XYZ file of C-alpha atoms in Angstrom:
473
model
C 145.304 99.003 150.238
C 143.687 96.485 152.828
C 142.062 93.698 150.947
C 138.379 93.795 150.871
C 136.586 90.281 150.267
C 133.199 91.584 149.091
C 132.515 95.449 148.603
C 129.269 97.327 147.370
C 128.966 101.098 147.078
C 126.418 100.699 150.059
C 129.381 99.647 152.161
C 131.530 102.244 150.926
C 129.250 104.880 151.887
C 128.306 103.176 155.395
C 132.267 103.339 156.506
C 134.433 106.351 156.372
C 135.819 106.947 153.052
C 139.289 105.118 152.575
C 139.406 104.069 148.830
C 139.768 107.620 147.398
C 136.730 110.079 146.121
C 134.147 108.539 143.861
C 131.785 111.044 141.488
C 128.651 108.875 142.386
C 126.866 107.824 145.024
C 126.566 104.283 144.323
C 125.864 101.046 146.179
C 127.313 101.783 148.157
C 108.920 94.972 166.272
C 106.135 95.339 167.288
C 105.887 95.280 171.219
C 102.787 93.223 172.658
C 101.338 93.733 175.653
C 101.834 91.336 178.724
C 98.712 92.432 180.228
C 96.092 89.538 180.668
C 92.815 89.703 179.241
C 89.239 88.567 180.610
C 86.243 87.974 179.150
C 84.601 91.192 181.016
C 87.289 93.035 179.479
C 86.180 95.895 176.905
C 87.861 95.851 173.495
C 88.980 99.297 172.583
C 87.419 100.931 169.781
C 90.347 100.877 166.871
C 90.185 104.447 164.953
C 90.942 103.761 161.469
C 93.231 106.307 159.772
C 91.905 108.548 157.364
C 92.805 107.996 154.023
C 94.084 111.138 152.300
C 91.969 112.942 149.478
C 93.738 115.481 147.412
C 92.110 118.471 147.931
C 91.406 121.662 145.366
C 94.328 123.092 146.882
C 96.378 120.512 146.185
C 95.263 120.328 142.485
C 95.519 124.062 142.059
C 99.187 123.913 143.221
C 100.094 120.999 140.933
C 98.151 123.051 137.756
C 100.140 126.119 138.434
C 103.598 124.247 139.230
C 103.222 121.975 136.238
C 101.164 123.872 133.546
C 101.254 127.352 134.581
C 97.275 127.150 135.054
C 95.814 129.783 137.512
C 92.072 130.074 137.274
C 90.527 133.074 138.056
C 87.877 132.985 140.943
C 84.857 133.494 138.496
C 86.039 131.013 135.914
C 84.472 131.006 132.642
C 83.473 128.310 130.177
C 86.467 129.525 128.024
C 88.978 129.309 131.240
C 88.219 125.575 131.627
C 88.485 124.822 127.768
C 91.922 126.269 127.829
C 92.785 124.452 130.889
C 91.316 121.150 129.659
C 93.302 121.475 126.698
C 96.636 121.996 127.771
C 96.375 119.251 130.647
C 95.188 116.782 128.158
C 97.662 118.051 125.497
C 95.472 119.113 122.725
C 97.892 121.426 121.750
C 97.812 124.856 119.503
C 99.518 122.366 116.879
C 97.181 119.841 116.674
C 94.462 122.409 115.694
C 96.494 124.052 113.621
C 97.452 120.975 111.507
C 93.757 120.445 110.779
C 92.570 121.479 107.150
C 90.913 124.907 107.068
C 87.748 123.035 105.732
C 87.722 120.797 108.841
C 88.080 123.740 111.089
C 84.612 123.755 113.231
C 82.443 126.632 112.396
C 82.181 127.879 115.514
C 79.074 130.570 115.608
C 80.673 132.576 118.780
C 84.348 132.246 118.063
C 86.849 133.827 115.785
C 90.397 132.427 115.031
C 91.687 135.362 116.487
C 90.178 134.848 119.874
C 92.278 133.381 123.012
C 90.058 130.226 123.167
C 89.810 129.130 119.702
C 92.943 126.864 119.499
C 92.009 125.107 122.505
C 88.223 124.841 121.532
C 89.230 123.454 118.343
C 91.564 120.651 119.496
C 88.825 119.773 121.753
C 86.274 119.648 119.571
C 88.306 117.581 116.898
C 88.581 115.336 119.895
C 85.176 114.835 120.723
C 85.328 116.835 124.123
C 83.125 119.667 122.945
C 80.261 118.695 120.677
C 78.398 122.201 119.503
C 79.483 124.650 117.624
C 78.521 127.388 119.697
C 80.914 127.672 122.935
C 79.829 130.297 124.985
C 83.294 131.105 126.055
C 82.699 134.296 127.929
C 80.013 132.946 130.058
C 80.372 131.808 133.950
C 81.065 127.921 134.074
C 78.458 125.994 134.821
C 78.741 122.757 136.800
C 77.223 120.215 134.801
C 78.679 121.712 131.656
C 82.217 121.268 133.226
C 81.037 117.661 134.238
C 80.392 117.100 130.842
C 83.524 118.153 129.329
C 85.504 116.363 132.304
C 83.909 113.004 131.650
C 84.926 113.142 127.800
C 88.524 114.851 128.415
C 89.064 112.028 131.000
C 87.683 109.197 128.731
C 84.853 108.095 130.159
C 82.529 108.725 127.113
C 82.450 105.178 126.053
C 81.848 104.364 129.463
C 78.871 106.667 130.103
C 77.290 105.550 126.624
C 76.764 101.713 127.987
C 74.901 103.170 131.270
C 70.953 101.778 130.847
C 68.388 103.828 132.672
C 68.414 101.763 135.896
C 71.980 101.977 136.439
C 72.065 105.891 135.484
C 68.830 106.411 137.834
C 71.219 104.506 140.780
C 74.400 106.487 140.290
C 72.485 109.904 140.319
C 70.413 108.941 143.552
C 74.077 108.202 145.171
C 74.703 112.341 144.781
C 70.838 113.345 145.682
C 70.016 113.941 142.079
C 66.296 113.431 141.342
C 65.461 111.305 138.597
C 64.043 113.586 136.666
C 66.492 116.538 136.513
C 68.781 115.049 133.864
C 67.819 112.939 130.887
C 69.340 111.076 128.175
C 73.453 111.212 127.325
C 73.705 113.990 130.111
C 72.214 111.922 132.688
C 74.539 109.089 131.722
C 77.527 111.354 131.795
C 76.845 112.571 135.220
C 76.142 108.967 136.348
C 79.690 107.567 134.795
C 81.702 110.620 136.597
C 80.033 109.799 139.989
C 80.612 105.895 139.677
C 84.391 106.656 138.599
C 85.119 109.188 141.339
C 85.478 111.686 138.580
C 83.199 113.518 140.518
C 84.057 112.998 144.840
C 81.643 113.262 147.245
C 82.371 116.651 147.917
C 80.861 118.176 145.203
C 77.646 116.191 145.558
C 75.907 119.091 147.373
C 76.947 121.407 144.557
C 75.518 119.056 141.836
C 72.000 119.153 143.405
C 72.054 123.051 143.924
C 73.603 123.398 140.461
C 74.581 126.244 138.757
C 77.867 128.077 138.383
C 80.892 125.990 139.394
C 82.872 127.213 142.034
C 86.937 127.955 141.388
C 87.405 124.795 143.687
C 84.986 122.572 141.972
C 86.701 123.240 138.848
C 90.237 122.774 139.888
C 88.997 119.333 141.510
C 87.182 118.182 137.785
C 90.811 119.324 136.179
C 92.600 117.253 138.766
C 90.409 114.357 138.597
C 90.996 114.495 134.631
C 94.741 114.316 135.012
C 94.279 111.383 137.642
C 91.768 109.631 134.919
C 94.814 109.948 132.513
C 97.423 108.623 134.627
C 98.901 112.475 134.491
C 98.745 113.484 138.024
C 101.276 112.306 140.390
C 103.444 108.729 140.197
C 103.251 107.229 143.744
C 102.984 104.298 145.779
C 101.399 106.236 148.850
C 101.620 108.699 151.344
C 104.029 108.046 154.558
C 100.868 108.238 156.980
C 98.918 105.584 154.733
C 98.425 102.232 157.033
C 99.430 99.869 154.130
C 102.553 102.097 152.971
C 105.149 99.473 154.533
C 103.390 96.698 152.578
C 103.541 98.973 149.098
C 107.290 99.466 149.904
C 108.061 96.234 150.245
C 105.849 95.060 147.357
C 107.892 97.673 145.325
C 111.284 96.406 146.545
C 110.692 93.002 145.996
C 109.532 93.253 142.447
C 112.385 95.631 141.363
C 115.457 93.698 139.795
C 118.560 94.787 138.211
C 117.773 96.998 135.563
C 118.768 95.728 131.855
C 119.407 98.517 129.132
C 122.004 96.671 127.077
C 122.651 99.556 124.654
C 122.735 102.090 127.193
C 124.871 100.141 129.636
C 127.487 99.777 126.926
C 128.007 103.116 126.655
C 128.382 104.515 130.360
C 130.377 100.783 130.921
C 133.021 102.103 128.486
C 132.943 105.274 130.265
C 133.790 103.479 133.486
C 136.837 101.673 131.317
C 138.293 104.925 130.175
C 137.751 106.383 133.549
C 135.310 109.283 132.501
C 133.277 108.400 135.443
C 133.986 106.020 138.508
C 130.189 104.973 138.849
C 126.938 105.732 137.540
C 123.186 104.870 138.171
C 120.688 103.286 135.709
C 116.796 104.150 136.324
C 113.725 104.259 134.271
C 111.847 106.962 133.539
C 108.163 105.371 133.698
C 108.876 105.459 137.605
C 109.159 109.454 137.564
C 107.063 110.918 140.527
C 105.972 113.598 138.448
C 106.156 115.831 141.822
C 106.082 119.307 142.494
C 109.726 120.069 142.576
C 109.769 122.712 145.140
C 108.336 119.945 147.441
C 110.532 117.593 146.569
C 113.463 115.544 147.907
C 115.166 112.292 146.409
C 117.091 109.886 148.973
C 118.982 107.125 148.084
C 120.102 103.676 149.680
C 120.085 99.983 149.216
C 118.488 98.591 152.027
C 114.933 98.028 152.302
C 114.883 98.174 156.030
C 116.553 101.359 156.197
C 113.418 102.524 153.921
C 111.001 101.191 156.366
C 112.211 102.780 159.235
C 113.231 106.517 157.090
C 109.173 106.650 156.698
C 108.598 105.668 160.562
C 110.914 108.094 161.337
C 109.088 110.665 159.364
C 105.889 109.815 160.958
C 107.247 109.962 164.094
C 108.515 113.516 163.730
C 105.048 114.646 162.625
C 105.492 114.491 158.940
C 103.284 113.322 156.091
C 104.473 113.035 152.462
C 103.917 111.573 148.969
C 106.206 108.564 148.722
C 107.185 107.393 145.210
C 109.830 104.271 145.082
C 112.082 104.234 142.272
C 114.053 100.849 141.498
C 118.050 101.967 140.759
C 121.019 99.679 139.409
C 124.341 101.540 140.487
C 127.418 100.477 138.700
C 131.149 100.716 139.566
C 134.576 99.652 139.262
C 135.175 96.425 141.556
C 139.149 96.092 141.839
C 140.525 92.746 141.390
C 142.844 93.030 144.375
C 139.819 93.106 146.550
C 138.850 89.198 145.957
C 136.877 87.578 144.063
C 133.300 89.077 144.234
C 130.512 87.099 145.138
C 127.185 87.419 142.757
C 123.735 87.208 144.201
C 120.275 88.183 142.026
C 121.064 91.595 143.326
C 124.608 91.775 142.956
C 126.223 91.040 139.374
C 129.832 91.454 138.113
C 131.331 91.566 134.732
C 135.064 91.228 134.370
C 136.750 93.797 131.975
C 140.231 93.484 130.315
C 142.706 94.464 133.044
C 141.503 91.897 135.147
C 138.941 94.483 137.452
C 135.555 94.203 137.143
C 132.406 96.000 136.693
C 129.800 95.807 139.922
C 126.159 96.343 139.427
C 124.043 96.594 142.939
C 120.302 96.707 143.315
C 119.376 99.994 144.830
C 116.641 102.488 145.091
C 115.460 106.469 145.107
C 112.733 107.173 147.101
C 110.970 110.668 146.282
C 109.158 112.701 148.794
C 106.807 115.368 148.292
C 106.045 117.101 151.587
C 103.258 119.134 152.296
C 105.028 122.487 152.501
C 108.387 123.782 152.351
C 108.729 123.804 156.127
C 108.826 120.030 156.257
C 111.012 119.707 153.388
C 113.655 121.922 155.109
C 113.208 120.173 158.524
C 114.289 116.687 156.292
C 117.892 117.736 156.614
C 117.807 117.942 160.597
C 115.840 114.553 161.022
C 118.332 112.659 158.887
C 121.402 114.574 160.217
C 120.225 113.298 163.845
C 118.705 109.783 163.239
C 120.056 108.582 160.238
C 123.790 109.836 159.830
C 126.722 108.091 161.048
C 129.378 110.212 163.172
C 132.643 109.563 164.405
C 131.887 111.416 167.637
C 128.899 110.371 168.463
C 127.275 107.347 169.946
C 123.498 108.199 169.414
C 121.032 105.650 168.481
C 120.491 105.782 164.752
C 117.686 104.139 162.387
C 119.192 100.701 160.887
C 121.887 100.343 157.932
C 122.875 104.466 158.392
C 125.370 105.778 156.636
C 128.334 107.995 156.905
C 127.396 110.007 153.940
C 123.634 109.659 153.297
C 122.474 110.838 150.021
C 119.154 113.021 149.377
C 119.114 115.753 146.998
C 116.433 118.653 145.791
C 116.106 119.912 142.102
C 115.187 123.618 143.698
C 117.660 125.332 146.110
C 117.702 124.713 149.823
C 119.972 126.272 152.714
C 122.738 124.169 154.044
C 122.576 122.020 150.837
C 125.637 122.398 148.241
C 125.202 122.559 144.635
C 126.732 119.441 142.137
C 125.872 118.075 138.749
C 124.078 115.554 137.163
C 125.536 114.150 134.058
C 123.019 112.103 132.201
C 122.430 110.208 128.953
C 119.020 108.675 128.011
C 118.087 105.907 125.650
C 114.196 105.369 125.110
C 112.966 105.233 128.764
C 116.237 104.269 130.246
C 118.956 106.683 131.578
C 122.455 106.601 133.316
C 123.411 109.236 135.413
C 126.445 110.238 137.029
C 127.020 112.744 139.813
C 129.995 114.925 139.898
C 131.409 117.996 141.332
C 130.338 121.243 138.748
C 133.803 121.693 137.594
C 133.713 118.062 136.390
C 130.723 118.314 134.611
C 131.664 119.652 131.147
C 134.259 116.944 130.792
C 132.050 114.147 131.328
C 129.353 115.585 129.148
C 131.679 116.033 126.329
C 133.255 112.031 127.027
C 129.571 111.181 127.192
C 129.495 112.999 123.488
C 132.363 111.080 122.320
C 131.262 107.771 123.211
C 127.512 108.065 121.914
C 126.861 111.177 119.512
C 123.305 110.488 118.912
C 121.811 110.023 122.405
C 120.177 112.224 124.463
C 122.852 113.704 126.677
C 122.174 116.788 129.288
C 124.170 117.996 132.474
C 122.470 120.196 135.201
C 123.008 121.440 138.557
C 121.088 120.352 141.913
C 121.438 120.721 145.575
C 122.536 117.661 147.633
C 123.258 117.444 151.299
C 126.249 118.310 152.880
C 127.995 115.111 153.941
C 127.585 113.725 150.547
C 129.146 117.043 149.110
C 131.831 116.203 151.615
C 132.209 112.615 150.183
C 132.548 113.932 146.451
C 135.707 116.220 148.204
C 136.991 113.271 149.667
C 136.391 113.431 153.265
C 135.174 110.583 155.500
C 131.995 112.517 157.220
């Protein structure tokens, strides 16, 4: 084999395969015008891009995908109570664990009623304050706001509002001072100031009456956001500051250290159970909707910036989450003395080889629709994949075998397996062909019988599937 003085898996993926098949993807200008200006020249008006705001439809889609919640068009108070209990994890078990004498004496609910468990849990959490629930009545908008304020965790904040601050907040929405009094006024005021009630709902607040289906979804979505249970992202690809956020996320990401977990998977490398693995941190999970999500792996931040620019140029806007990743693989001693950097470390093992650890990342995209998700493959193959028979321009640092994958089935993608072992919020994963997954999983169980070990299938792009099978392209 030709001597290589320094290598990362990024280099392996950026060149035709010459080192055998690995079971894991791992590390592998603005233009200014020359036109002169004069004192009489008019300065053009710059249009500021609109900030994307989650709509009622966005929240409805998320609630259905993540919680199996579908509110009827004519939403009742009981429907809303059950939905709030579900998204705030006020479970049936929590209600059942209360002693019988502690159960609220609801005047209009029986223990056999569908809403009883949810209402009991919310009552004990201070979200419901009355023993009269009126579950069958149409959901009143103000009632929904009161429930949402407490469920979102803003009750104590609302209690701090003096009369003048309350009146000022209500005036933002056009609500007259005599419309609400006391705690009710404080809670609505806090909901306005915190953004729990968006401006789009101000006219409905002024009107009052029954909450529309859209209003109920918006309030549920804002509760999720307030509790940190909605999507975890750095922004959207069309945001004006997305590149700044991307660079900030990359610069503050270090090699992931999880000594106990790394000890297990490093031993798997020593025993040739796997040829590489990724270390990741579940706290960076995106919580995106599976059917709209793709994960794209790479090591170059410049590639990531151009990839997002490429999507924008193709008319695609998507949610973006940056996930730090450390890739580990065997570095053979005959490749020469490895050169360490803050983003690339090695540990020598018994046979003279090394285990190398390289800084990489995954970017997760949640597309607006399935059509945009499907288009991503064609865009990458045309503009971000090297080919031996093509001289077409590509974005910077493109790989021969780019890596991107979906948790749900996609046309022209192939099925492979992810073999995963977790400790606390860290996890290691090793990608393999399906037929190799069982042996890897059994090997993990032997090395760490008490660890959380799983294996599941997912859909990967064709070039990377070829790579796992030993093909250069």
